[in-house]
């Protein structure tokens, strides 16, 4: 008897699961939205397999679906995800109708994992008040204040590299560049000399690497994706406990030290301490609780070093492939510096417009964040269609796909900084190029990121010459485990001193 009942029950569960998956995976069909045919259970992405970087997966979807209308559907396992395939609609979602898309839909857990409750992850209302509090931290005035710190780190990086090329002719640049940006953000966000330049095992670098490598495809991600509310109650964390403890401690010590000794250093930490609620366990009007302060510090650190260092990595890669652009960039740096008495100042850096073109083109070809994420917070009628994006639907913008679409950027695999001449920019759709996102949730650290990349590039071009190394001769592939678009196995370059540098 019992055996029969068990078989019956199992069969029933199987049928229910089957029907649930089928129902979920006909979501787009039932709404007459163009879509890709899902594989049973897996849908279209198989993110746990880790065979393709997420930006490339969504670029593929973009190419397959872009001729079928402004919006199309895919499935990540059983979850329907909308893919935006039209630039006007990108603009509506990010900018014009932002009110319908204020969230990214990322998991965080304020109680069990306070560092995960940072601005990038927070939903609408919580995000808004935090963004308002933090915006004054990133004005051009504040960037000017931090400029000397960035240059100091650039100088250290330069000296380190000069020593290194005396002994080695081929260098792994990705790691070196990440150490440079780690030092910059360490100084600016924590006021700490991370020293990762000299000491590759410096704690900051180790913890940062741990966070970015090996994020995708973890089983806990499946849980908090499928049932975020349940995961929150069950105490599922985003960060490993040792990473989290390390950063909470660093922030604790830094805050205490500065408050006790009344230290002011014109950096992010300083600005955050000014907003610290003396009643540390709660936030208030314009004030941050200790946990909130620590979470933002942590976010600046994460957002600051990885994105900017991969930007510099790809830039050096392209400049090594095209020596004439590299030389033009070098001449430009020399000429502008000559006009400014050879000094790297805020003004001279601002005058180096050709470097902006180079960096912008590198951001086009290799957007460090290759997909933008939104979640519908209110039903949204897609203009000029019958499609309604329902509340709670995830909406992805395939940045890498758009940046490589020949209809948007002709001959997209060619690296051409002149795409960013004022005329060419004028002739493009305003949402054609969005490496920093767009609208109210655009990257808050955009100026800072570009500034540190530019200062790094100035030192690199001024004093060194780059050529493709033996190990990087074959076309580079993308690291599928990385959240950002970064080269598998790093970037190996032949580096020489520029003997003409003064
Ligand atoms: C080259 C460097 C960088 C790139 C390519 C980059 C890219 C991005 C992108 C694509 C987003 C999402 C935008 C959207 O969804 O519309 C973002 C958000 C963000 N970035 Fe950056 N970023 C860079 C550097 C930085 C730096 C240096 C910081 C801080 C020091 C920073 C802090 C943030 C923060 C706090 C957010 C969340 C903004 C919000 O939700 O309101 N980023 N970034
Ligand atoms: C380098 O870039 C320039 C300018 O875009 C282009 O004319 C030239 O063909 C490129 N050279 C190589 C080797 O790709």
Coordinates of N, CA, C and O in Angstrom, one line a residue, residues 66 88 152 193 211 218 230 263 307 382 415 421 424 447:
X66 N 17.1 41.2 -32.5 CA 17.0 42.7 -32.7 C 16.1 43.0 -33.8 O 15.6 44.2 -33.9
X88 N 15.8 53.5 -28.6 CA 14.8 54.4 -28.1 C 14.2 53.8 -26.8 O 14.0 54.5 -25.8
X152 N 49.8 60.7 -6.8 CA 50.8 60.0 -6.0 C 50.8 58.5 -6.2 O 51.9 57.9 -6.3
X193 N 47.4 53.1 2.9 CA 48.4 52.7 1.9 C 48.3 51.2 1.8 O 48.7 50.4 2.6
X211 N 36.6 38.3 -4.2 CA 35.2 38.7 -4.5 C 34.9 38.6 -6.0 O 33.8 38.1 -6.3
X218 N 27.6 30.0 -8.3 CA 27.6 29.4 -7.0 C 26.1 29.0 -6.7 O 25.2 29.7 -7.1
X230 N 12.8 34.4 1.0 CA 13.1 33.2 1.8 C 14.6 33.2 2.2 O 14.9 32.9 3.3
X263 N 41.3 63.6 12.2 CA 42.1 63.6 11.0 C 41.2 63.9 9.8 O 40.1 63.3 9.6
X307 N 36.7 47.7 -12.3 CA 36.3 48.3 -13.6 C 37.4 49.1 -14.2 O 37.7 49.0 -15.4
X382 N 5.1 49.2 -23.3 CA 6.2 49.6 -24.2 C 5.6 50.4 -25.3 O 4.7 50.0 -26.0
X415 N 39.3 49.2 -33.8 CA 39.6 50.2 -32.7 C 39.9 51.5 -33.3 O 40.9 51.7 -33.9
X421 N 35.0 61.6 -31.8 CA 35.1 63.0 -32.2 C 33.7 63.6 -32.0 O 32.7 62.9 -32.1
X424 N 31.1 62.7 -34.7 CA 30.6 61.3 -34.7 C 29.6 61.1 -33.5 O 28.7 60.4 -33.6
X447 N 33.3 60.0 -13.1 CA 34.4 60.9 -13.2 C 35.7 60.4 -12.5 O 36.8 60.5 -13.1

